[in-house]
mmCIF file of C-alpha atoms in Angstrom:
data_model
loop_
_atom_site.group_PDB
_atom_site.id
_atom_site.type_symbol
_atom_site.label_atom_id
_atom_site.label_comp_id
_atom_site.label_asym_id
_atom_site.label_seq_id
_atom_site.Cartn_x
_atom_site.Cartn_y
_atom_site.Cartn_z
ATOM 1 C CA MET A 645 148.393 120.564 119.260
ATOM 2 C CA LYS A 646 149.077 119.449 115.704
ATOM 3 C CA ALA A 647 147.484 116.088 116.392
ATOM 4 C CA PHE A 648 144.401 117.882 117.741
ATOM 5 C CA ALA A 649 144.250 120.057 114.612
ATOM 6 C CA ARG A 650 144.478 117.017 112.356
ATOM 7 C CA GLU A 651 141.414 115.522 114.044
ATOM 8 C CA PHE A 652 139.460 118.718 114.795
ATOM 9 C CA ILE A 653 139.677 120.500 111.433
ATOM 10 C CA PRO A 654 138.239 117.607 109.323
ATOM 11 C CA LEU A 655 135.472 117.219 111.913
ATOM 12 C CA MET A 656 134.608 120.912 111.700
ATOM 13 C CA CYS A 657 134.584 120.694 107.897
ATOM 14 C CA ILE A 658 132.031 117.890 108.063
ATOM 15 C CA VAL A 659 129.897 119.869 110.531
ATOM 16 C CA ALA A 660 130.114 122.988 108.356
ATOM 17 C CA LEU A 661 129.196 120.992 105.259
ATOM 18 C CA SER A 662 126.258 119.472 107.085
ATOM 19 C CA MET A 663 125.055 122.906 108.229
ATOM 20 C CA LEU A 664 125.418 124.278 104.695
ATOM 21 C CA THR A 665 123.436 121.337 103.333
ATOM 22 C CA ALA A 666 120.800 121.846 106.032
ATOM 23 C CA CYS A 667 120.342 125.439 104.937
ATOM 24 C CA SER A 668 119.256 124.214 101.527
ATOM 25 C CA ALA A 669 117.106 121.348 102.781
ATOM 26 C CA PRO A 670 113.882 120.918 100.783
ATOM 27 C CA THR A 671 110.755 122.612 102.094
ATOM 28 C CA ARG A 672 107.065 122.447 101.306
ATOM 29 C CA THR A 673 103.849 124.427 101.534
ATOM 30 C CA ALA A 674 101.611 123.546 104.477
ATOM 31 C CA ALA A 675 99.739 120.264 104.317
ATOM 32 C CA VAL A 676 95.966 120.201 104.086
ATOM 33 C CA PRO A 677 94.624 120.424 107.678
ATOM 34 C CA ALA A 678 93.083 117.233 109.000
ATOM 35 C CA SER A 679 89.844 119.108 109.655
ATOM 36 C CA GLU A 680 89.242 119.738 105.949
ATOM 37 C CA GLU A 681 86.904 117.389 104.074
ATOM 38 C CA GLU A 682 88.628 115.457 101.292
ATOM 39 C CA ASP A 683 85.894 116.163 98.773
ATOM 40 C CA ALA A 684 86.415 119.926 99.237
ATOM 41 C CA ILE A 685 89.962 119.732 97.839
ATOM 42 C CA THR A 686 90.596 120.795 94.249
ATOM 43 C CA VAL A 687 93.712 119.756 92.309
ATOM 44 C CA ASP A 688 94.714 122.253 89.616
ATOM 45 C CA GLY A 689 91.136 123.451 89.674
ATOM 46 C CA MET A 690 89.833 119.930 88.969
ATOM 47 C CA LYS A 691 87.435 117.933 91.133
ATOM 48 C CA GLY A 692 86.036 114.433 90.727
ATOM 49 C CA ILE A 693 89.338 112.999 89.515
ATOM 50 C CA ARG A 694 90.276 110.804 92.487
ATOM 51 C CA TYR A 695 88.995 108.736 95.389
ATOM 52 C CA TRP A 696 90.356 107.811 98.797
ATOM 53 C CA GLY A 697 91.046 104.140 98.244
ATOM 54 C CA ASP A 698 90.246 102.671 101.650
ATOM 55 C CA GLU A 699 86.623 103.716 101.590
ATOM 56 C CA THR A 700 83.654 103.840 99.264
ATOM 57 C CA THR A 701 82.980 107.348 98.069
ATOM 58 C CA PRO A 702 79.804 108.543 96.333
ATOM 59 C CA GLU A 703 82.044 109.844 93.537
ATOM 60 C CA MET A 704 83.478 106.363 92.910
ATOM 61 C CA ILE A 705 80.039 104.772 92.604
ATOM 62 C CA ARG A 706 78.804 107.659 90.478
ATOM 63 C CA ASP A 707 81.765 107.409 88.109
ATOM 64 C CA ALA A 708 81.337 103.638 87.753
ATOM 65 C CA LYS A 709 77.682 104.083 86.821
ATOM 66 C CA ASP A 710 78.515 106.944 84.452
ATOM 67 C CA ALA A 711 81.137 104.736 82.776
ATOM 68 C CA PHE A 712 78.508 102.040 82.299
ATOM 69 C CA ASP A 713 76.128 104.573 80.737
ATOM 70 C CA ARG A 714 78.870 105.794 78.366
ATOM 71 C CA GLU A 715 79.621 102.205 77.386
ATOM 72 C CA VAL A 716 75.973 101.502 76.544
ATOM 73 C CA ALA A 717 75.701 104.761 74.582
ATOM 74 C CA ALA A 718 78.897 104.041 72.627
ATOM 75 C CA ARG A 719 77.692 100.537 71.734
ATOM 76 C CA LYS A 720 74.342 101.905 70.597
ATOM 77 C CA ALA A 721 76.038 104.557 68.443
ATOM 78 C CA ALA A 722 78.163 101.824 66.856
ATOM 79 C CA GLY A 723 75.055 99.781 66.050
ATOM 80 C CA GLU A 724 75.857 97.083 68.626
ATOM 81 C CA HIS A 725 72.843 95.527 70.317
ATOM 82 C CA GLY A 726 72.059 92.527 72.458
ATOM 83 C CA SER A 727 73.644 91.448 75.713
ATOM 84 C CA LEU A 728 76.718 93.189 77.017
ATOM 85 C CA PRO A 729 80.124 91.622 76.369
ATOM 86 C CA PRO A 730 82.187 90.457 79.367
ATOM 87 C CA ALA A 731 83.662 93.214 81.518
ATOM 88 C CA ILE A 732 87.370 92.391 81.652
ATOM 89 C CA TYR A 733 89.621 94.047 84.215
ATOM 90 C CA LEU A 734 93.411 94.173 84.566
ATOM 91 C CA ALA A 735 95.303 94.950 87.782
ATOM 92 C CA ILE A 736 99.089 95.474 87.573
ATOM 93 C CA SER A 737 101.214 95.406 90.722
ATOM 94 C CA GLY A 738 104.352 97.209 91.758
ATOM 95 C CA GLY A 739 107.783 95.628 91.580
ATOM 96 C CA GLY A 740 110.363 98.119 90.261
ATOM 97 C CA GLU A 741 112.382 96.716 87.382
ATOM 98 C CA ASN A 742 110.380 93.487 87.714
ATOM 99 C CA GLY A 743 107.737 95.336 85.728
ATOM 100 C CA ALA A 744 109.634 93.944 82.736
ATOM 101 C CA PHE A 745 107.785 90.679 83.397
ATOM 102 C CA GLY A 746 104.377 92.318 83.084
ATOM 103 C CA ALA A 747 105.448 94.210 79.968
ATOM 104 C CA GLY A 748 106.642 91.013 78.289
ATOM 105 C CA LEU A 749 103.487 89.152 79.300
ATOM 106 C CA LEU A 750 101.235 91.793 77.738
ATOM 107 C CA VAL A 751 103.164 91.901 74.470
ATOM 108 C CA GLY A 752 103.278 88.100 74.360
ATOM 109 C CA TRP A 753 99.541 88.007 75.038
ATOM 110 C CA THR A 754 99.038 90.153 71.950
ATOM 111 C CA ALA A 755 101.158 87.732 69.893
ATOM 112 C CA HIS A 756 99.100 84.809 71.224
ATOM 113 C CA GLY A 757 96.092 86.420 69.600
ATOM 114 C CA ASP A 758 93.475 86.625 72.359
ATOM 115 C CA ARG A 759 94.442 89.635 74.423
ATOM 116 C CA PRO A 760 91.193 91.450 75.288
ATOM 117 C CA SER A 761 90.375 95.116 75.544
ATOM 118 C CA PHE A 762 90.058 95.879 79.246
ATOM 119 C CA LYS A 763 87.046 97.620 80.719
ATOM 120 C CA ALA A 764 89.316 98.974 83.468
ATOM 121 C CA VAL A 765 93.057 98.917 84.165
ATOM 122 C CA THR A 766 94.604 99.668 87.553
ATOM 123 C CA GLY A 767 98.278 100.176 88.337
ATOM 124 C CA VAL A 768 100.602 100.781 91.281
ATOM 125 C CA SER A 769 104.265 101.853 91.153
ATOM 126 C CA THR A 770 105.889 100.149 88.135
ATOM 127 C CA GLY A 771 102.387 98.904 87.351
ATOM 128 C CA ALA A 772 101.335 102.543 87.057
ATOM 129 C CA LEU A 773 103.992 103.094 84.389
ATOM 130 C CA ILE A 774 102.778 100.021 82.470
ATOM 131 C CA ALA A 775 99.069 100.778 82.872
ATOM 132 C CA PRO A 776 98.580 103.533 80.236
ATOM 133 C CA PHE A 777 100.165 101.342 77.541
ATOM 134 C CA ALA A 778 98.191 98.278 78.667
ATOM 135 C CA PHE A 779 95.011 100.359 78.668
ATOM 136 C CA LEU A 780 95.525 101.601 75.106
ATOM 137 C CA GLY A 781 96.206 98.097 73.831
ATOM 138 C CA PRO A 782 98.489 96.438 71.276
ATOM 139 C CA ALA A 783 99.050 99.677 69.346
ATOM 140 C CA TYR A 784 101.310 100.731 72.218
ATOM 141 C CA ASP A 785 103.180 97.430 72.624
ATOM 142 C CA GLU A 786 106.330 98.803 71.000
ATOM 143 C CA GLN A 787 106.505 101.703 73.467
ATOM 144 C CA LEU A 788 105.958 99.290 76.349
ATOM 145 C CA LYS A 789 108.740 97.024 75.109
ATOM 146 C CA THR A 790 111.075 99.993 74.665
ATOM 147 C CA VAL A 791 110.521 101.221 78.223
ATOM 148 C CA TYR A 792 111.348 97.874 79.826
ATOM 149 C CA THR A 793 114.131 96.579 77.569
ATOM 150 C CA THR A 794 116.189 99.640 76.632
ATOM 151 C CA ILE A 795 116.296 101.814 79.751
ATOM 152 C CA SER A 796 118.818 101.408 82.557
ATOM 153 C CA GLY A 797 119.575 102.993 85.909
ATOM 154 C CA LYS A 798 120.712 106.259 84.327
ATOM 155 C CA ASP A 799 117.210 106.693 82.888
ATOM 156 C CA ILE A 800 115.664 106.304 86.354
ATOM 157 C CA LEU A 801 117.784 108.011 88.983
ATOM 158 C CA GLU A 802 120.834 110.036 89.942
ATOM 159 C CA LYS A 803 122.491 109.052 93.207
ATOM 160 C CA ARG A 804 122.969 111.706 95.879
ATOM 161 C CA SER A 805 125.676 111.919 98.544
ATOM 162 C CA PHE A 806 125.359 109.993 101.801
ATOM 163 C CA LEU A 807 124.293 113.260 103.512
ATOM 164 C CA ALA A 808 120.994 113.046 101.618
ATOM 165 C CA ALA A 809 119.867 110.546 104.238
ATOM 166 C CA ILE A 810 119.977 113.347 106.820
ATOM 167 C CA TRP A 811 119.253 116.596 105.012
ATOM 168 C CA ASN A 812 117.377 115.726 101.834
ATOM 169 C CA ASP A 813 114.113 113.945 100.979
ATOM 170 C CA ALA A 814 115.572 110.826 99.327
ATOM 171 C CA MET A 815 118.804 108.993 98.623
ATOM 172 C CA ALA A 816 118.437 109.553 94.861
ATOM 173 C CA ASP A 817 117.049 112.166 92.498
ATOM 174 C CA ASN A 818 114.425 110.782 90.106
ATOM 175 C CA ALA A 819 114.768 113.637 87.604
ATOM 176 C CA PRO A 820 115.823 111.112 84.903
ATOM 177 C CA LEU A 821 112.602 109.136 85.475
ATOM 178 C CA LYS A 822 110.641 112.366 85.226
ATOM 179 C CA GLN A 823 112.231 112.996 81.828
ATOM 180 C CA THR A 824 111.542 109.416 80.739
ATOM 181 C CA VAL A 825 107.875 109.719 81.727
ATOM 182 C CA ALA A 826 107.590 113.038 79.861
ATOM 183 C CA ARG A 827 109.091 111.436 76.751
ATOM 184 C CA PHE A 828 106.427 108.739 76.564
ATOM 185 C CA VAL A 829 103.445 110.516 78.121
ATOM 186 C CA ASP A 830 102.614 113.201 75.584
ATOM 187 C CA GLN A 831 99.411 114.928 74.494
ATOM 188 C CA LYS A 832 98.781 112.279 71.846
ATOM 189 C CA LEU A 833 98.690 109.588 74.533
ATOM 190 C CA LEU A 834 96.320 111.659 76.684
ATOM 191 C CA ASP A 835 94.007 112.243 73.732
ATOM 192 C CA ALA A 836 93.915 108.486 73.054
ATOM 193 C CA ILE A 837 93.034 107.799 76.693
ATOM 194 C CA ALA A 838 90.323 110.476 76.616
ATOM 195 C CA ALA A 839 88.791 108.775 73.568
ATOM 196 C CA GLU A 840 88.534 105.510 75.509
ATOM 197 C CA TYR A 841 86.979 107.340 78.462
ATOM 198 C CA ALA A 842 84.107 108.270 76.106
ATOM 199 C CA LYS A 843 83.533 104.534 75.565
ATOM 200 C CA GLY A 844 83.108 103.879 79.282
ATOM 201 C CA ARG A 845 86.597 102.568 80.019
ATOM 202 C CA LEU A 846 88.610 103.515 83.123
ATOM 203 C CA LEU A 847 92.324 103.869 83.916
ATOM 204 C CA LEU A 848 93.033 104.092 87.650
ATOM 205 C CA ILE A 849 96.399 104.697 89.348
ATOM 206 C CA GLY A 850 97.224 104.370 93.056
ATOM 207 C CA THR A 851 99.437 106.670 95.151
ATOM 208 C CA THR A 852 99.895 107.158 98.899
ATOM 209 C CA ASP A 853 99.192 110.478 100.639
ATOM 210 C CA LEU A 854 101.889 110.601 103.338
ATOM 211 C CA ASP A 855 100.107 113.266 105.389
ATOM 212 C CA THR A 856 96.894 111.291 105.767
ATOM 213 C CA LEU A 857 98.529 107.855 105.350
ATOM 214 C CA GLU A 858 95.743 106.889 102.968
ATOM 215 C CA PRO A 859 95.770 105.289 99.551
ATOM 216 C CA VAL A 860 94.518 107.555 96.779
ATOM 217 C CA ILE A 861 93.032 106.251 93.519
ATOM 218 C CA TRP A 862 93.355 108.679 90.612
ATOM 219 C CA ASN A 863 90.917 108.495 87.706
ATOM 220 C CA MET A 864 93.462 109.084 84.953
ATOM 221 C CA THR A 865 90.809 108.789 82.243
ATOM 222 C CA ALA A 866 88.898 111.679 83.814
ATOM 223 C CA ILE A 867 92.091 113.754 83.976
ATOM 224 C CA ALA A 868 92.831 113.070 80.303
ATOM 225 C CA ALA A 869 89.238 113.806 79.287
ATOM 226 C CA SER A 870 89.142 117.082 81.222
ATOM 227 C CA LYS A 871 90.964 118.872 78.366
ATOM 228 C CA ASP A 872 92.452 121.128 81.041
ATOM 229 C CA PRO A 873 95.827 122.538 79.874
ATOM 230 C CA ARG A 874 97.310 121.420 83.208
ATOM 231 C CA ALA A 875 96.082 117.835 82.760
ATOM 232 C CA ILE A 876 99.236 116.488 81.136
ATOM 233 C CA GLU A 877 101.474 117.789 83.942
ATOM 234 C CA LEU A 878 99.175 116.332 86.605
ATOM 235 C CA PHE A 879 99.001 113.033 84.713
ATOM 236 C CA ARG A 880 102.798 112.807 84.707
ATOM 237 C CA LYS A 881 103.020 113.797 88.375
ATOM 238 C CA VAL A 882 100.655 111.026 89.424
ATOM 239 C CA LEU A 883 102.667 108.412 87.506
ATOM 240 C CA LEU A 884 105.889 109.715 89.052
ATOM 241 C CA ALA A 885 104.339 109.740 92.536
ATOM 242 C CA SER A 886 103.049 106.192 92.213
ATOM 243 C CA ALA A 887 106.601 105.014 91.498
ATOM 244 C CA ALA A 888 108.305 107.197 94.161
ATOM 245 C CA ILE A 889 109.663 104.611 96.599
ATOM 246 C CA PRO A 890 109.819 106.375 100.011
ATOM 247 C CA GLY A 891 113.379 107.145 101.043
ATOM 248 C CA ALA A 892 114.791 106.066 97.691
ATOM 249 C CA PHE A 893 113.041 108.623 95.462
ATOM 250 C CA PRO A 894 111.742 112.099 96.369
ATOM 251 C CA PRO A 895 108.031 112.424 97.120
ATOM 252 C CA VAL A 896 105.890 114.300 94.618
ATOM 253 C CA LEU A 897 104.308 117.495 95.921
ATOM 254 C CA ILE A 898 100.898 118.215 94.453
ATOM 255 C CA ASP A 899 99.433 121.697 94.799
ATOM 256 C CA VAL A 900 95.830 121.766 95.997
ATOM 257 C CA GLU A 901 93.317 124.352 97.104
ATOM 258 C CA VAL A 902 90.586 124.431 99.747
ATOM 259 C CA ASP A 903 88.234 127.430 99.979
ATOM 260 C CA GLY A 904 90.766 129.654 98.262
ATOM 261 C CA LYS A 905 93.671 128.564 100.502
ATOM 262 C CA HIS A 906 96.712 126.882 98.963
ATOM 263 C CA TYR A 907 98.285 123.707 100.349
ATOM 264 C CA GLN A 908 100.532 120.879 99.203
ATOM 265 C CA GLU A 909 99.964 117.142 99.441
ATOM 266 C CA MET A 910 102.957 114.805 99.625
ATOM 267 C CA HIS A 911 102.470 111.661 97.540
ATOM 268 C CA VAL A 912 104.693 108.597 97.283
ATOM 269 C CA ASP A 913 104.615 105.056 95.925
ATOM 270 C CA GLY A 914 101.144 103.539 95.974
ATOM 271 C CA GLY A 915 102.839 100.323 97.123
ATOM 272 C CA ALA A 916 103.316 101.879 100.567
ATOM 273 C CA MET A 917 99.609 101.113 101.113
ATOM 274 C CA THR A 918 98.806 98.352 98.629
ATOM 275 C CA GLN A 919 100.862 96.412 96.087
ATOM 276 C CA VAL A 920 97.930 95.850 93.734
ATOM 277 C CA PHE A 921 94.236 96.735 93.707
ATOM 278 C CA ALA A 922 91.120 96.062 91.672
ATOM 279 C CA TYR A 923 88.264 97.869 93.415
ATOM 280 C CA PRO A 924 87.464 98.495 97.089
ATOM 281 C CA PRO A 925 85.712 95.519 98.728
ATOM 282 C CA THR A 926 83.153 97.989 100.082
ATOM 283 C CA ILE A 927 81.757 98.137 96.528
ATOM 284 C CA ARG A 928 79.990 95.187 94.927
ATOM 285 C CA ALA A 929 80.519 94.804 91.199
ATOM 286 C CA THR A 930 76.859 93.847 90.859
ATOM 287 C CA ASP A 931 75.843 97.250 92.239
ATOM 288 C CA ILE A 932 76.731 98.754 88.848
ATOM 289 C CA HIS A 933 75.110 96.179 86.572
ATOM 290 C CA ALA A 934 74.235 92.609 87.486
ATOM 291 C CA GLU A 935 73.734 90.887 84.157
ATOM 292 C CA ARG A 936 77.183 90.468 82.657
ATOM 293 C CA GLN A 937 80.200 88.200 82.924
ATOM 294 C CA ARG A 938 83.216 89.679 84.727
ATOM 295 C CA VAL A 939 86.833 88.567 84.454
ATOM 296 C CA LEU A 940 89.830 89.904 86.387
ATOM 297 C CA TYR A 941 93.456 89.388 85.399
ATOM 298 C CA ILE A 942 96.176 90.253 87.919
ATOM 299 C CA ILE A 943 99.828 90.654 86.949
ATOM 300 C CA ARG A 944 102.010 90.384 90.041
ATOM 301 C CA ASN A 945 105.468 91.682 89.104
ATOM 302 C CA ALA A 946 107.200 89.512 91.686
ATOM 303 C CA ARG A 947 107.717 85.910 92.623
ATOM 304 C CA LEU A 948 105.177 84.352 94.955
ATOM 305 C CA ASP A 949 107.706 82.141 96.727
ATOM 306 C CA VAL A 950 110.408 83.408 99.075
ATOM 307 C CA ASP A 951 113.452 84.830 97.286
ATOM 308 C CA TRP A 952 116.330 83.375 99.360
ATOM 309 C CA ALA A 953 119.334 85.595 100.095
ATOM 310 C CA SER A 954 122.252 85.557 102.510
ATOM 311 C CA THR A 955 121.890 88.690 104.661
ATOM 312 C CA ARG A 956 124.991 90.604 105.781
ATOM 313 C CA ARG A 957 125.205 91.388 109.489
ATOM 314 C CA ARG A 958 124.920 95.129 108.998
ATOM 315 C CA THR A 959 122.175 97.584 109.920
ATOM 316 C CA ILE A 960 121.073 98.634 106.433
ATOM 317 C CA PRO A 961 121.080 95.128 104.851
ATOM 318 C CA ILE A 962 119.125 93.752 107.835
ATOM 319 C CA ALA A 963 116.570 96.580 107.694
ATOM 320 C CA MET A 964 116.191 96.319 103.917
ATOM 321 C CA ARG A 965 115.716 92.551 104.081
ATOM 322 C CA ALA A 966 113.055 92.924 106.775
ATOM 323 C CA VAL A 967 111.192 95.649 104.865
ATOM 324 C CA GLY A 968 111.371 93.504 101.735
ATOM 325 C CA GLY A 969 109.772 90.672 103.693
ATOM 326 C CA LEU A 970 106.983 92.954 104.866
ATOM 327 C CA MET A 971 106.293 94.037 101.288
ATOM 328 C CA GLN A 972 106.244 90.403 100.149
ATOM 329 C CA VAL A 973 103.680 89.492 102.791
ATOM 330 C CA GLN A 974 101.654 92.633 102.049
ATOM 331 C CA GLY A 975 101.548 91.719 98.362
ATOM 332 C CA ILE A 976 100.290 88.211 99.151
ATOM 333 C CA GLY A 977 97.656 89.702 101.457
ATOM 334 C CA ASP A 978 96.481 91.979 98.638
ATOM 335 C CA LEU A 979 95.997 88.934 96.403
ATOM 336 C CA TYR A 980 93.873 87.237 99.074
ATOM 337 C CA ARG A 981 91.774 90.366 99.636
ATOM 338 C CA ILE A 982 91.093 90.658 95.922
ATOM 339 C CA PHE A 983 90.345 86.937 95.681
ATOM 340 C CA LEU A 984 87.725 87.046 98.445
ATOM 341 C CA THR A 985 86.106 90.096 96.860
ATOM 342 C CA THR A 986 85.930 88.476 93.430
ATOM 343 C CA GLN A 987 84.507 85.242 94.871
ATOM 344 C CA ARG A 988 81.768 87.229 96.586
ATOM 345 C CA ASP A 989 80.937 89.114 93.378
ATOM 346 C CA GLY A 990 81.217 86.224 90.929
ATOM 347 C CA VAL A 991 84.260 87.657 89.137
ATOM 348 C CA ASP A 992 86.576 85.151 87.428
ATOM 349 C CA TYR A 993 89.994 85.435 89.166
ATOM 350 C CA ASN A 994 93.234 84.971 87.165
ATOM 351 C CA LEU A 995 96.739 85.529 88.553
ATOM 352 C CA ALA A 996 100.136 85.741 86.856
ATOM 353 C CA SER A 997 103.508 86.066 88.596
ATOM 354 C CA ILE A 998 107.227 85.664 87.966
ATOM 355 C CA PRO A 999 107.979 81.917 87.949
ATOM 356 C CA SER A 1000 110.320 80.453 90.542
ATOM 357 C CA THR A 1001 112.353 79.021 87.641
ATOM 358 C CA PHE A 1002 113.534 82.523 86.702
ATOM 359 C CA THR A 1003 117.011 82.772 88.213
ATOM 360 C CA THR A 1004 118.852 85.333 86.054
ATOM 361 C CA PRO A 1005 121.420 87.212 88.202
ATOM 362 C CA HIS A 1006 120.399 90.664 89.405
ATOM 363 C CA PRO A 1007 123.733 92.454 89.991
ATOM 364 C CA LYS A 1008 122.302 95.973 90.354
ATOM 365 C CA ASP A 1009 119.059 97.919 90.260
ATOM 366 C CA PHE A 1010 117.554 98.376 86.796
ATOM 367 C CA ASP A 1011 120.158 96.113 85.232
ATOM 368 C CA GLN A 1012 119.346 95.997 81.524
ATOM 369 C CA ALA A 1013 120.365 92.373 80.989
ATOM 370 C CA TYR A 1014 118.183 91.278 83.918
ATOM 371 C CA MET A 1015 115.179 93.264 82.669
ATOM 372 C CA ARG A 1016 115.515 91.927 79.121
ATOM 373 C CA ALA A 1017 115.665 88.348 80.376
ATOM 374 C CA LEU A 1018 112.611 88.910 82.572
ATOM 375 C CA TYR A 1019 110.719 90.572 79.710
ATOM 376 C CA GLN A 1020 111.482 87.570 77.511
ATOM 377 C CA THR A 1021 110.270 85.196 80.233
ATOM 378 C CA GLY A 1022 106.916 86.955 80.443
ATOM 379 C CA TYR A 1023 106.661 87.104 76.658
ATOM 380 C CA ASP A 1024 107.478 83.411 76.137
ATOM 381 C CA MET A 1025 104.971 82.279 78.773
ATOM 382 C CA ALA A 1026 102.191 84.412 77.279
ATOM 383 C CA VAL A 1027 102.826 83.606 73.628
ATOM 384 C CA ARG A 1028 102.348 79.914 74.467
ATOM 385 C CA GLY A 1029 99.122 80.674 76.366
ATOM 386 C CA TYR A 1030 99.753 81.866 79.918
ATOM 387 C CA PRO A 1031 98.821 79.316 82.642
ATOM 388 C CA TRP A 1032 96.757 81.692 84.782
ATOM 389 C CA GLN A 1033 96.473 80.660 88.421
ATOM 390 C CA LYS A 1034 92.899 80.566 89.735
ATOM 391 C CA ASP A 1035 93.772 80.931 93.437
ATOM 392 C CA PRO A 1036 96.076 83.137 95.515
ATOM 393 C CA PRO A 1037 99.313 81.412 96.591
ATOM 394 C CA GLY A 1038 98.902 78.731 99.230
ATOM 395 C CA TYR A 1039 95.152 78.532 98.779
ATOM 396 C CA SER A 1040 93.361 75.540 97.345
ATOM 397 C CA SER A 1041 89.648 74.927 97.066
ATOM 398 C CA PRO A 1042 87.585 72.201 95.392
ATOM 399 C CA PHE A 1043 85.966 74.895 93.253
ATOM 400 C CA THR A 1044 89.054 76.459 91.692
ATOM 401 C CA GLN A 1045 91.994 74.882 89.896
ATOM 402 C CA GLN A 1046 94.954 76.248 87.977
ATOM 403 C CA ALA A 1047 93.940 76.884 84.387
ATOM 404 C CA GLU A 1048 96.127 75.701 81.539
ATOM 405 C CA ALA A 1049 95.351 78.857 79.543
ATOM 406 C CA PRO A 1050 93.045 81.853 79.798
ATOM 407 C CA LYS A 1051 89.641 81.566 78.200
ATOM 408 C CA PRO A 1052 89.491 83.515 74.931
ATOM 409 C CA VAL A 1053 87.441 86.586 75.689
ATOM 410 C CA ALA A 1054 88.629 89.043 73.055
ATOM 411 C CA SER A 1055 86.137 87.590 70.602
ATOM 412 C CA ALA A 1056 83.316 88.794 72.837
ATOM 413 C CA GLY A 1057 83.894 92.280 71.478
ATOM 414 C CA ALA A 1058 86.692 94.795 71.309
ATOM 415 C CA GLY A 1059 84.727 97.257 73.406
ATOM 416 C CA PRO A 1060 85.103 97.480 77.196
#
């Protein structure tokens, strides 16, 4: 009987604890019904601030044309005439703490002296956190450096108990990341972004709607320019959602309304759908304006070769290794999709990635020493003149070769 009690009582304690935890499991408001049209949804009373990224929407084409009109008007007001300067785009991929590479590259690019002002910047996951600073230019280099060289795991997450895998929405709480985002994304930053929106520039961030399993592209410049008092909170939510790795970090619930009825959308890491994006291939860049040079720079915050590792014969390590492989292949596929689109549209393709020579140990997630070393690698490569790759990995054509350095384009004009 005593032996039974020794085994039964601890078991019952675990069951009781599990039931107690279940009682406080997170809940949500109903999801938007599948029958509702996406363009009928308002977010905090705002419409026209996002697009469903796997299709061409009239709003996306309209906003691109409106941005062009604002650009022309801003140039005219500044007394600038003649042909348009090159339209230069920047796409920043996901990659977690590997975003330190992209941050270092951008700051090093500034030091090299020919970093351009980008007509549009897109970001996913860690790329979404970099994107606002990249969009606003060298004046925000110090903030970008601070984010990727001084923070550590404690500034990103708080670990939960093992029961979170059963009863909660993620294995860690990203409240620290929420506080970090709020510290850097203030009203001053939004006002600066809104000012660039008036010049025809665009900042776009990708998330994934888990209910519809669709990528969502948020026009962050439109949100900032809305002057809505709720804009700053929505701006922060979108950044947090884009970096919310499913299962690791909690999803971000965004309140929406359809015909007076309230619902909630569940958004997670944009990398669940795409690791990096420029613009949907269903849109041709020449549909907006044909007579201008276009250049695209892609920062892939990852290595392009296979990162070898000895895998333990355990369920979680095996699953994580396999999922990591899927993400690697997905990221390469994104680079090919973008490449084919740019070749069709006559856009100059330039790719940067973490070099295979970078072998600094990575003992834990968001290890500060690792991130600082990676930041310095990106910085050093850029300050010497980054050797942009003209093809996606594994592709070689007689028409494209690896460039020794990017063509100076900043001199074409500081405007978008």
